[in-house]
Coordinates of C-alpha atoms in Angstrom, one line a residue:
Chain A
M10 CA -9.5 29.8 126.3
T11 CA -9.9 27.9 129.6
G12 CA -7.0 26.2 131.4
K13 CA -3.7 25.5 129.9
P14 CA -3.2 25.8 126.1
D15 CA -3.0 23.1 123.5
V16 CA 0.5 22.7 122.1
L17 CA 1.5 20.9 118.9
I18 CA 5.2 20.1 118.5
V19 CA 6.2 19.6 114.8
G20 CA 9.5 17.8 114.5
A21 CA 9.9 16.1 117.9
G22 CA 13.7 15.4 117.7
A23 CA 16.0 16.4 120.5
I24 CA 14.9 20.0 120.6
G25 CA 11.2 19.5 120.0
G26 CA 11.0 16.5 122.4
F27 CA 12.8 18.4 125.1
Y28 CA 10.8 21.6 125.0
G29 CA 7.6 19.6 124.5
A30 CA 8.3 17.8 127.7
I31 CA 8.8 21.2 129.5
L32 CA 5.4 22.4 128.3
K33 CA 3.8 19.1 129.3
K34 CA 5.3 19.6 132.8
A35 CA 3.8 23.1 132.9
G36 CA 0.4 21.5 132.4
C37 CA -0.2 22.0 128.7
T38 CA -1.8 19.5 126.4
V39 CA 1.1 18.5 124.2
S40 CA 0.8 16.6 120.9
T41 CA 3.4 15.8 118.4
V42 CA 3.8 15.4 114.6
L43 CA 6.5 12.9 113.8
R44 CA 8.1 11.3 110.8
S45 CA 10.6 8.6 111.5
D46 CA 9.9 8.1 115.2
Y47 CA 6.1 7.9 114.8
E48 CA 5.7 4.2 115.6
V49 CA 8.0 4.2 118.6
V50 CA 6.6 7.3 120.2
R51 CA 3.1 6.1 119.7
E52 CA 4.0 3.0 121.7
Q53 CA 6.3 4.2 124.3
G54 CA 6.2 8.0 124.4
I55 CA 9.2 10.2 124.4
R56 CA 11.9 9.1 126.9
I57 CA 14.2 11.8 128.2
T58 CA 17.1 11.6 130.6
S59 CA 17.9 15.0 132.0
P60 CA 19.6 16.7 135.0
L61 CA 16.2 18.4 135.5
G62 CA 14.7 15.2 136.6
E63 CA 12.0 13.0 135.1
L64 CA 10.7 14.6 131.8
S65 CA 9.6 11.5 129.8
F66 CA 6.0 11.8 128.6
Q67 CA 3.3 10.4 126.4
P68 CA 2.1 13.0 124.0
D69 CA -1.7 13.6 124.1
H70 CA -1.9 12.8 120.4
V71 CA 0.8 11.4 118.2
Y72 CA 0.3 12.4 114.5
R73 CA 2.2 11.5 111.5
E74 CA 3.2 14.1 108.8
G75 CA 0.1 14.3 106.5
D76 CA -2.5 13.4 109.1
L77 CA -5.4 15.8 109.4
P78 CA -5.6 17.5 112.8
D79 CA -8.5 17.1 115.2
E80 CA -8.4 20.8 115.9
A81 CA -5.9 23.6 115.5
P82 CA -3.5 24.1 118.5
D83 CA -3.0 27.3 120.5
F84 CA 0.7 27.1 120.0
L85 CA 2.4 25.3 117.1
V86 CA 6.0 24.8 118.0
L87 CA 8.2 24.1 114.9
C88 CA 11.5 22.4 115.6
V89 CA 12.6 20.8 112.3
K90 CA 16.0 21.6 110.9
V91 CA 16.1 24.3 108.3
L92 CA 17.1 22.5 105.2
P93 CA 16.6 23.3 101.5
G94 CA 14.6 20.1 100.9
V95 CA 12.2 20.7 103.9
D96 CA 9.2 22.9 103.0
R97 CA 8.3 24.2 106.4
V98 CA 5.3 26.2 105.2
S99 CA 3.6 23.0 103.8
L100 CA 4.6 21.2 106.9
V101 CA 2.7 23.4 109.3
A102 CA -0.1 24.6 107.0
P103 CA -2.6 21.9 107.7
W104 CA -2.3 22.5 111.5
M105 CA -2.5 26.3 111.5
G106 CA -5.8 27.7 112.8
E107 CA -7.0 31.2 112.9
K108 CA -5.7 31.8 116.4
T109 CA -2.7 29.5 116.3
R110 CA 0.5 31.2 117.5
L111 CA 3.5 29.9 115.5
V112 CA 6.6 29.3 117.5
L113 CA 10.0 28.6 115.9
I114 CA 12.8 27.0 117.9
E115 CA 15.3 26.8 115.2
N116 CA 18.9 27.8 114.3
G117 CA 20.1 30.3 111.7
L118 CA 19.5 33.6 110.2
D119 CA 16.6 34.9 108.1
I120 CA 14.7 31.7 108.7
E121 CA 11.4 33.4 109.8
R122 CA 10.5 35.4 106.7
E123 CA 8.9 32.7 104.6
L124 CA 6.7 31.6 107.5
A125 CA 5.8 35.2 108.4
D126 CA 4.8 35.7 104.7
A127 CA 2.8 32.6 104.5
F128 CA 0.8 33.2 107.8
P129 CA 0.7 37.0 108.0
D130 CA -2.3 36.9 110.5
N131 CA -0.8 34.5 113.0
P132 CA 1.6 35.8 115.6
L133 CA 5.1 34.5 115.0
I134 CA 7.4 33.9 118.0
S135 CA 11.0 33.3 117.3
C136 CA 13.2 31.4 119.7
L137 CA 16.9 30.5 120.0
A138 CA 17.7 27.5 122.1
F139 CA 20.9 27.3 124.2
V140 CA 20.7 23.7 125.1
A141 CA 22.8 20.5 124.9
A142 CA 20.5 17.7 123.9
S143 CA 20.6 14.9 121.4
R144 CA 18.4 12.2 120.1
T145 CA 20.2 8.9 120.9
D146 CA 17.6 6.6 119.5
A147 CA 14.0 6.6 118.2
G148 CA 12.0 8.5 120.8
V149 CA 14.9 8.7 123.2
I150 CA 16.5 12.0 124.1
E151 CA 19.5 12.8 126.2
H152 CA 19.4 16.3 127.7
K153 CA 22.9 17.0 128.9
A154 CA 22.9 20.6 130.0
Y155 CA 21.5 24.1 129.7
G156 CA 18.1 24.9 128.2
K157 CA 17.6 28.6 128.1
L158 CA 15.5 30.1 125.3
V159 CA 15.9 33.6 123.9
M160 CA 12.4 34.6 122.7
G161 CA 10.7 37.5 121.0
R162 CA 8.0 38.4 118.5
Y163 CA 9.2 38.4 114.9
P164 CA 10.3 40.8 113.5
D165 CA 10.6 42.6 116.8
G166 CA 8.9 43.3 120.1
I167 CA 7.5 41.3 122.9
D168 CA 3.7 40.8 123.0
E169 CA 1.2 39.0 125.3
N170 CA 1.8 35.8 123.3
C171 CA 5.4 35.8 124.2
Q172 CA 4.6 36.6 127.8
Q173 CA 2.2 33.7 128.0
L174 CA 4.6 31.2 126.4
S175 CA 7.5 32.5 128.4
Q176 CA 5.4 31.9 131.6
L177 CA 4.7 28.3 130.6
F178 CA 8.3 27.5 129.9
T179 CA 9.3 29.1 133.2
E180 CA 6.7 27.0 135.1
G181 CA 8.3 24.0 133.4
G182 CA 11.7 24.9 134.7
I183 CA 13.4 26.7 131.9
N184 CA 15.0 30.1 131.8
I185 CA 13.6 32.5 129.3
D186 CA 15.2 35.7 128.0
L187 CA 12.5 37.8 126.4
T188 CA 14.0 40.2 123.8
E189 CA 12.7 43.1 121.8
Q190 CA 15.1 42.3 119.1
V191 CA 15.1 38.6 118.4
V192 CA 16.7 39.0 115.0
G193 CA 19.6 40.9 116.6
E194 CA 20.0 38.0 119.0
R195 CA 20.1 35.6 116.0
W196 CA 23.0 37.7 114.7
R197 CA 24.8 37.5 118.1
K198 CA 24.4 33.7 118.1
C199 CA 25.6 33.5 114.5
L200 CA 28.7 35.5 115.4
W201 CA 29.9 32.1 116.9
N202 CA 28.0 29.6 114.8
T203 CA 28.6 31.0 111.4
P204 CA 32.4 30.7 111.7
F205 CA 32.7 27.6 113.9
N206 CA 30.0 25.3 112.5
P207 CA 30.9 25.3 108.9
L208 CA 34.7 25.3 109.5
S209 CA 34.3 22.2 111.7
V210 CA 32.6 20.5 108.7
I211 CA 35.2 21.6 106.2
A212 CA 37.9 20.3 108.6
N213 CA 36.1 16.9 108.6
G214 CA 34.6 17.3 112.1
A215 CA 37.3 19.2 113.9
D216 CA 36.4 20.2 117.5
T217 CA 36.7 23.8 118.8
R218 CA 40.2 23.2 120.2
T219 CA 41.6 21.8 117.0
I220 CA 40.2 24.8 115.1
L221 CA 41.7 27.4 117.5
E222 CA 45.0 25.6 117.9
T223 CA 45.8 25.2 114.2
E224 CA 48.3 27.7 113.0
G225 CA 46.2 30.6 111.6
G226 CA 43.0 29.1 113.0
E227 CA 42.1 31.7 115.6
E228 CA 43.0 34.4 113.1
L229 CA 40.7 32.9 110.5
I230 CA 37.8 32.6 113.0
R231 CA 38.3 36.2 113.9
A232 CA 38.2 37.3 110.3
M233 CA 35.0 35.4 109.7
M234 CA 33.5 36.9 112.9
R235 CA 34.4 40.4 111.6
E236 CA 32.6 39.6 108.4
V237 CA 29.5 38.4 110.2
M238 CA 29.6 41.6 112.3
S239 CA 29.8 43.9 109.3
V240 CA 26.8 42.2 107.7
A241 CA 24.8 42.4 111.0
A242 CA 25.6 46.1 111.2
A243 CA 24.4 46.7 107.7
E244 CA 21.1 45.0 108.7
G245 CA 20.7 47.3 111.6
Y246 CA 22.2 45.1 114.3
P247 CA 25.6 46.6 115.2
M248 CA 27.6 44.7 117.8
D249 CA 30.5 45.8 119.9
E250 CA 33.8 44.7 118.5
S251 CA 34.8 43.3 122.0
L252 CA 32.2 40.5 121.5
I253 CA 34.7 38.8 119.2
D254 CA 37.3 38.7 122.0
Q255 CA 34.7 37.5 124.4
N256 CA 33.6 34.7 122.1
I257 CA 37.2 33.6 121.4
K258 CA 38.2 33.6 125.0
G259 CA 35.0 31.8 126.0
T260 CA 35.8 29.1 123.4
W261 CA 39.3 28.7 124.6
K262 CA 38.0 28.1 128.1
M263 CA 35.5 25.4 127.1
P264 CA 36.6 21.8 126.8
A265 CA 37.2 20.7 123.1
Y266 CA 33.7 20.6 121.7
K267 CA 32.2 19.2 118.5
N268 CA 29.3 21.4 117.5
S269 CA 26.0 20.0 116.2
M270 CA 26.8 20.7 112.6
A271 CA 30.0 18.7 112.9
L272 CA 28.1 15.8 114.4
D273 CA 25.5 16.0 111.7
Y274 CA 28.2 15.9 109.1
L275 CA 30.0 13.0 110.7
N276 CA 26.7 11.1 111.0
D277 CA 25.8 11.6 107.4
R278 CA 22.9 13.8 108.3
P279 CA 22.1 17.0 106.3
I280 CA 23.6 20.2 107.6
E281 CA 21.9 23.6 108.0
R282 CA 24.4 25.2 105.7
E283 CA 22.1 27.8 104.2
A284 CA 20.5 28.8 107.5
V285 CA 23.8 29.3 109.3
L286 CA 26.1 30.4 106.5
G287 CA 24.5 30.8 103.1
N288 CA 21.9 33.3 104.2
V289 CA 24.6 35.5 105.7
V290 CA 26.5 35.5 102.5
S291 CA 23.3 36.3 100.5
I292 CA 22.5 39.2 102.8
A293 CA 26.1 40.5 102.5
R294 CA 25.8 40.4 98.7
R295 CA 22.5 42.4 98.9
H296 CA 24.4 45.1 100.8
G297 CA 27.5 44.9 98.6
I298 CA 29.7 43.8 101.5
S299 CA 32.7 41.6 100.8
V300 CA 32.9 38.4 102.9
P301 CA 35.7 36.4 101.2
H302 CA 36.4 34.1 104.1
L303 CA 32.7 33.2 104.6
N304 CA 32.2 32.8 100.9
T305 CA 35.2 30.5 100.5
V306 CA 33.8 28.2 103.1
L307 CA 30.3 28.3 101.7
V308 CA 31.4 27.5 98.1
T309 CA 33.7 24.7 99.2
L310 CA 30.8 23.1 101.2
K311 CA 28.7 23.3 98.1
M312 CA 31.4 21.6 96.0
R313 CA 31.5 18.8 98.6
A314 CA 27.8 18.5 98.6
A315 CA 27.8 18.4 94.7
L316 CA 30.4 15.7 94.8
E317 CA 28.4 13.7 97.3
G318 CA 25.3 14.0 95.0
R319 CA 23.5 15.9 97.8
E320 CA 22.6 18.8 95.5
Chain B
M19 CA 83.8 14.9 79.9
T20 CA 83.7 12.4 77.1
G21 CA 80.5 10.9 75.6
K22 CA 77.1 11.3 77.3
P23 CA 76.8 12.4 80.8
D24 CA 76.1 10.4 84.0
V25 CA 72.7 11.1 85.4
L26 CA 71.4 10.3 88.8
I27 CA 67.6 10.3 89.4
V28 CA 66.7 10.9 93.0
G29 CA 63.1 9.9 93.6
A30 CA 62.2 7.7 90.7
G31 CA 58.4 7.8 91.0
A32 CA 56.3 8.6 88.0
I33 CA 58.1 11.8 87.2
G34 CA 61.7 10.6 87.9
G35 CA 61.2 7.3 86.2
F36 CA 59.7 8.8 83.1
Y37 CA 62.3 11.5 82.6
G38 CA 65.1 9.1 83.5
A39 CA 63.9 6.9 80.8
I40 CA 64.0 9.8 78.3
L41 CA 67.6 10.5 79.3
K42 CA 68.5 6.8 79.0
K43 CA 67.0 6.8 75.5
A44 CA 69.2 9.8 74.7
G45 CA 72.2 7.7 75.6
C46 CA 73.0 8.9 79.1
T47 CA 74.1 6.6 81.9
V48 CA 71.1 6.7 84.2
S49 CA 71.2 5.6 87.8
T50 CA 68.5 5.9 90.4
V51 CA 68.2 6.4 94.2
L52 CA 65.0 4.8 95.5
R53 CA 63.2 4.2 98.7
S54 CA 60.2 2.0 98.6
D55 CA 60.6 0.6 95.1
Y56 CA 64.3 -0.3 95.6
E57 CA 64.0 -4.1 95.5
V58 CA 61.6 -4.3 92.6
V59 CA 63.5 -1.9 90.4
R60 CA 66.8 -3.7 91.2
E61 CA 65.2 -6.9 90.0
Q62 CA 63.1 -5.9 87.0
G63 CA 64.0 -2.3 86.2
I64 CA 61.5 0.5 85.6
R65 CA 58.6 -0.6 83.4
I66 CA 56.9 2.1 81.5
T67 CA 53.9 2.1 79.1
S68 CA 53.8 5.2 77.0
P69 CA 52.4 6.6 73.7
L70 CA 56.0 7.4 72.9
G71 CA 56.8 3.7 72.5
E72 CA 59.1 1.4 74.6
L73 CA 60.7 3.4 77.4
S74 CA 61.3 0.6 80.0
F75 CA 64.8 0.5 81.2
Q76 CA 67.2 -1.0 83.7
P77 CA 69.1 1.7 85.6
D78 CA 72.9 1.5 85.4
H79 CA 73.0 1.6 89.2
V80 CA 70.2 1.2 91.6
Y81 CA 70.9 2.9 94.9
R82 CA 69.0 3.1 98.1
E83 CA 68.7 6.3 100.1
G84 CA 71.7 6.4 102.4
D85 CA 74.0 4.4 100.1
L86 CA 77.3 6.0 99.3
P87 CA 77.9 6.8 95.6
D88 CA 80.6 5.4 93.4
E89 CA 81.2 8.8 92.0
A90 CA 79.3 12.1 91.7
P91 CA 77.0 12.4 88.7
D92 CA 77.1 15.1 86.0
F93 CA 73.4 15.8 86.5
L94 CA 71.5 15.0 89.7
V95 CA 67.8 15.1 88.9
L96 CA 65.7 15.6 92.0
C97 CA 62.0 14.5 91.6
V98 CA 60.8 13.9 95.1
K99 CA 57.6 15.6 96.3
V100 CA 58.2 18.8 98.2
L101 CA 56.9 18.0 101.7
P102 CA 57.7 19.4 105.1
G103 CA 59.0 16.1 106.3
V104 CA 61.3 15.5 103.4
D105 CA 64.8 17.2 103.8
R106 CA 65.8 17.5 100.2
V107 CA 69.2 19.0 101.1
S108 CA 70.2 16.0 103.1
L109 CA 68.8 13.7 100.5
V110 CA 71.0 15.0 97.7
A111 CA 74.0 16.1 99.7
P112 CA 75.9 12.7 99.6
W113 CA 75.7 12.6 95.8
M114 CA 76.7 16.2 95.0
G115 CA 80.1 16.5 93.5
E116 CA 82.0 19.7 92.6
K117 CA 80.8 19.7 89.1
T118 CA 77.3 18.2 89.6
R119 CA 74.5 20.2 88.0
L120 CA 71.4 20.0 90.2
V121 CA 68.2 19.7 88.3
L122 CA 64.7 20.0 89.9
I123 CA 61.6 18.6 88.3
E124 CA 59.2 19.5 91.0
N125 CA 56.0 21.4 91.5
G126 CA 55.3 24.6 93.5
L127 CA 56.7 28.0 94.3
D128 CA 59.8 29.1 96.1
I129 CA 61.1 25.5 96.2
E130 CA 64.6 26.2 94.9
R131 CA 65.9 28.6 97.5
E132 CA 67.0 26.1 100.1
L133 CA 68.9 24.0 97.6
A134 CA 70.5 27.0 96.0
D135 CA 71.6 28.2 99.5
A136 CA 73.0 24.7 100.4
F137 CA 74.9 24.3 97.1
P138 CA 75.9 27.8 96.0
D139 CA 78.6 26.6 93.7
N140 CA 76.6 24.0 91.7
P141 CA 74.5 25.2 88.8
L142 CA 70.8 24.8 89.6
I143 CA 68.4 24.1 86.8
S144 CA 64.7 24.4 87.6
C145 CA 62.1 22.5 85.6
L146 CA 58.3 22.4 85.4
A147 CA 56.8 19.2 84.0
F148 CA 53.7 19.3 82.0
V149 CA 53.0 15.6 81.9
A150 CA 50.3 13.1 82.7
A151 CA 52.0 10.1 84.3
S152 CA 51.4 8.0 87.4
R153 CA 53.1 5.2 89.3
T154 CA 50.6 2.3 89.1
D155 CA 52.7 -0.2 91.0
A156 CA 56.2 -0.6 92.4
G157 CA 58.6 0.2 89.5
V158 CA 55.7 0.5 87.1
I159 CA 54.8 3.8 85.4
E160 CA 51.9 4.7 83.2
H161 CA 52.7 7.7 80.9
K162 CA 49.4 8.8 79.5
A163 CA 50.1 12.1 77.6
Y164 CA 52.2 15.2 77.2
G165 CA 55.7 15.5 78.6
K166 CA 57.0 19.0 77.9
L167 CA 59.5 20.6 80.4
V168 CA 59.9 24.3 81.0
M169 CA 63.5 24.8 82.0
G170 CA 65.7 27.6 83.1
R171 CA 68.6 28.4 85.4
Y172 CA 67.6 29.4 88.9
P173 CA 67.1 32.2 89.7
D174 CA 67.0 33.3 86.1
G175 CA 68.8 33.0 82.8
I176 CA 69.7 30.2 80.4
D177 CA 73.2 28.8 80.5
E178 CA 75.2 26.1 78.7
N179 CA 74.1 23.6 81.3
C180 CA 70.5 24.2 80.4
Q181 CA 71.4 24.0 76.8
Q182 CA 73.1 20.7 77.2
L183 CA 70.3 19.2 79.3
S184 CA 67.7 20.5 76.9
Q185 CA 69.5 18.9 74.0
L186 CA 69.5 15.5 75.8
F187 CA 65.8 15.6 76.5
T188 CA 65.1 16.7 73.0
E189 CA 67.1 13.7 71.7
G190 CA 65.0 11.5 73.9
G191 CA 61.8 12.8 72.3
I192 CA 60.6 15.5 74.7
N193 CA 59.8 19.1 74.0
I194 CA 61.7 21.7 76.0
D195 CA 60.8 25.3 76.5
L196 CA 63.9 27.1 77.7
T197 CA 63.0 30.2 79.7
E198 CA 65.0 33.2 81.0
Q199 CA 62.5 33.5 83.9
V200 CA 61.8 30.1 85.3
V201 CA 60.4 31.6 88.5
G202 CA 57.9 33.6 86.5
E203 CA 56.9 30.4 84.8
R204 CA 56.3 28.8 88.2
W205 CA 53.9 31.6 89.0
R206 CA 52.1 31.1 85.7
K207 CA 51.7 27.4 86.5
C208 CA 50.5 28.2 90.0
L209 CA 47.9 30.5 88.6
W210 CA 46.0 27.3 87.9
N211 CA 47.5 24.9 90.5
T212 CA 47.2 27.1 93.6
P213 CA 43.5 27.5 93.3
F214 CA 42.4 24.2 91.8
N215 CA 44.6 21.7 93.6
P216 CA 43.9 22.6 97.2
L217 CA 40.2 23.3 96.4
S218 CA 39.8 19.8 95.0
V219 CA 41.2 18.4 98.3
I220 CA 38.9 20.6 100.5
A221 CA 36.0 19.3 98.4
N222 CA 37.1 15.7 99.1
G223 CA 38.5 15.1 95.7
A224 CA 36.3 17.1 93.4
D225 CA 37.2 17.1 89.7
T226 CA 37.6 20.3 87.7
R227 CA 34.1 20.2 86.3
T228 CA 32.5 19.8 89.8
I229 CA 34.6 22.8 91.0
L230 CA 33.6 25.0 88.1
E231 CA 29.9 23.9 87.9
T232 CA 29.2 24.4 91.6
E233 CA 27.3 27.7 92.3
G234 CA 29.9 30.3 93.0
G235 CA 32.7 27.9 92.1
E236 CA 34.1 29.6 89.0
E237 CA 33.8 32.9 90.8
L238 CA 35.8 31.5 93.7
I239 CA 38.5 30.2 91.4
R240 CA 38.7 33.5 89.7
A241 CA 39.1 35.3 93.0
M242 CA 41.9 33.0 94.1
M243 CA 43.6 33.5 90.7
R244 CA 43.5 37.2 91.2
E245 CA 45.1 36.8 94.5
V246 CA 47.9 34.6 93.0
M247 CA 48.4 37.3 90.3
S248 CA 48.7 40.1 92.8
V249 CA 51.4 38.2 94.8
A250 CA 53.3 37.3 91.6
A251 CA 53.2 41.0 90.5
A252 CA 54.7 42.0 93.9
E253 CA 57.4 39.5 93.4
G254 CA 58.3 41.0 90.0
Y255 CA 56.3 38.7 87.8
P256 CA 53.3 40.5 86.5
M257 CA 50.8 38.6 84.4
D258 CA 48.2 39.8 82.0
E259 CA 44.7 39.7 83.6
S260 CA 43.4 37.9 80.4
L261 CA 45.4 34.8 81.6
I262 CA 42.6 34.2 84.1
D263 CA 40.0 34.0 81.3
Q264 CA 42.3 31.8 79.3
N265 CA 42.8 29.4 82.2
I266 CA 39.1 29.2 83.1
K267 CA 38.1 28.7 79.5
G268 CA 40.7 26.1 78.9
T269 CA 39.6 24.2 82.0
W270 CA 35.9 24.2 80.9
K271 CA 37.1 22.7 77.6
M272 CA 39.0 19.8 79.3
P273 CA 37.1 16.7 80.3
A274 CA 36.4 16.5 84.1
Y275 CA 39.9 16.0 85.6
K276 CA 41.1 15.1 89.0
N277 CA 44.4 16.7 89.6
S278 CA 47.4 15.0 91.2
M279 CA 46.9 16.6 94.6
A280 CA 43.3 15.4 94.7
L281 CA 44.5 11.9 93.8
D282 CA 47.2 12.1 96.5
Y283 CA 44.6 13.1 99.0
L284 CA 42.2 10.3 98.0
N285 CA 45.0 7.8 98.2
D286 CA 46.1 8.9 101.7
R287 CA 49.4 10.2 100.3
P288 CA 50.8 13.5 101.7
I289 CA 50.0 16.6 99.6
E290 CA 52.3 19.4 98.5
R291 CA 50.3 21.9 100.4
E292 CA 53.1 24.3 101.3
A293 CA 54.8 24.2 98.0
V294 CA 51.6 24.9 96.0
L295 CA 49.7 27.1 98.5
G296 CA 51.4 27.8 101.8
N297 CA 54.4 29.5 100.2
V298 CA 52.2 31.8 98.2
V299 CA 50.4 32.9 101.3
S300 CA 53.7 33.4 103.1
I301 CA 55.0 35.6 100.3
A302 CA 51.8 37.5 100.3
R303 CA 52.2 38.2 104.0
R304 CA 55.8 39.4 103.4
H305 CA 54.4 41.9 100.9
G306 CA 51.4 42.9 103.1
I307 CA 49.0 41.6 100.4
S308 CA 45.6 40.3 101.6
V309 CA 44.8 36.9 100.2
P310 CA 41.6 35.9 102.2
H311 CA 40.4 33.2 99.8
L312 CA 43.8 31.5 99.6
N313 CA 44.3 31.8 103.3
T314 CA 40.9 30.3 104.2
V315 CA 41.7 27.2 102.1
L316 CA 45.2 26.9 103.6
V317 CA 44.1 27.1 107.2
T318 CA 41.2 24.7 106.7
L319 CA 43.6 22.2 105.1
K320 CA 45.9 22.6 108.2
M321 CA 42.9 22.0 110.5
R322 CA 42.2 18.8 108.6
A323 CA 45.8 17.7 108.8
A324 CA 45.8 18.4 112.5
L325 CA 42.7 16.4 113.0
E326 CA 44.2 13.5 111.0
G327 CA 47.3 13.7 113.2
R328 CA 49.5 14.6 110.2
E329 CA 51.0 17.6 111.8

C-alpha cells in the first residue's frame, strides 16, 4: 500500500459523516455508501459544523446501497444503527475485499459476533464513540462536543491495524484510547446506557434529571446497574462496584440530558433496543442470572413496539 | 328507621350512577353529590343504558360538592377514584351523621384505612365491583355487562349493615357475595389488576392480548403476580399458587380487552396508580419483601407523570 489508505464509510449519518470527515482530514481517500441522503451528498457533500473547525467534505465516491464497488477499501467503517431489520452482513458483504479491515463504530453489546463469523479472515476493529453529534438535515451534521474513540481488535488485543487506524484518527484531531479489552469497554459503557437509555424511552423521553429526581428513580437506576455488572462479571468483565457511584454522581453533575435513544423514540425513529438492552438480558439468561429490573423494561418496550405495529 | 333507607352517592360517575340506580330500583331514596356533571344531572337525571332494562332515574336531591346536606343519609356510598389529589375524608365529612354507614365501591388496596381512622364510630362497608360500565357523556352511563359486588365489613366480618345493604342490592337485581375477609378479596382482585393495569399504561394502552402475546409478556405478568401473592401472604392473606394459572388462562380466553386504567390513561384522565400498585409496593417494603418487577413499573410510571407535570 502506498500513501494513505482508502476508506469506505457505510452509513454516513452523524457518526459516519463525522468520523469520515476526520479521516479525510488525515489525508485518506474517503467514500461513502448512503441510503436516504444519497442525492444530497452527491450534490453538495457532507456539511459539518464543529468546534474542531471546518470539516465539511466531498466524498471521493458516493455510492448507494446495492451499487457495486470499484475496488475494495482498505478500511470499511460501518456506522449504521444496530437494528433487527438491518442485515449488516449483507450490507457490507459486496464491499469486503480480501485485505479489507472491518471497523465498527456502533453502540451496544455483543454486536460484533455476527460480523466476525461472516468475515473470519478480515481483521475486525471495534470502536465505541464518545461524541455528541446529530444529523440535522440530509447531509448536514452538527458536531457539538467530544469525539473520543475507544478502539480495540475484536474479540481482544491491539494489532497493527488498530495502530494504523488510531494514528489516522489522531492526525485528524481525535483522541483515541486503544484497549486490549474492547468488549470490557462495551460493558463499561453499557453500565450507563443500558439503564438510562431504555428508561428514558419508557418514560416517554424523560431526561437524566427527571429520571434521577423521580422518587425511587436513582434507586432503580442503581438496581439496573448492579444487574448489568453481574452479567458483565459472568462474561469475564468484572467491574468495581464504585463505578456505580461514579456514574450516578457524574450524571447528577451533568445538565439535564436527553440521550440519543430518547431522541430517536421522540422522533419516531427505531431504537437500538436489542443492542443496548435485549442482548444483556439474553446473556444473563444464558448464565442463569436474574435481571428482573432490566427484563421488566425490555418486555414493556416490546409490548409498546407490538402495539405500534413495529414488530 | 321506617321504610327504605336514604342513600347518598358521592361521585356519581359510571360506578356511582349505576349502583345508585340499582338502589333506587330497590325503593331507596337516592341522592347524589356531583362535581362536573351537576348541572346536567339536575336537569335530566342520570341516563343509563343497560342489559338489565330501564335504570335511568332522577336523584331525589342533586348536591354539588361543598353543599350542606339537609340531613345525614343512612348509607353514604363513596365511588370516587382513589387519587393522591382527592381528599376523600374531607369529601364525605360534611355528610356523615352519627348513624351513617359508610360504603366504599372503589378499586385498589389499603384504601379503607384513612376513612376508618377518620370515622371510627361509623360502620365501614367495603365493596369491590365486578362491572363493565362507563360514563359516555355528562350524566350518561353505558352499563355493558356484569355487576356483582363483593362486600364485607372493614377490616373483616359481616354485620347486619352488610346484610341490609346486600338485601337492597339484591332486590335491585344485583348479585352480592358477602365475605368475611373483604381485604383478602381485594388482594385476589389485585392479583390481576396490579400487574395488568399498570403494564397496559406503560405499554401506551396495550390490551390484554397484546400484553400476553408479546415475547416475555406472560412470563412478566406471572412474575408480577408472584410478587403480589408474596406480599398478600405476608399480610395474612395467602393465596393458592394455582390462582396464577387460573388468572392467566382466563385472560387468554377473554377477547382482547383494554382495562379501565388503560382507558383513563389514553383519555388523559388520572390513573389510580397508588391504590392499585404503589400501595402494594409500600406494603412489600414494610415487610422487607423484594418486588423488583412491580417496583420497576411503579417508578417508570412516576417518571412519566413527572415528565407530564402531573406530580
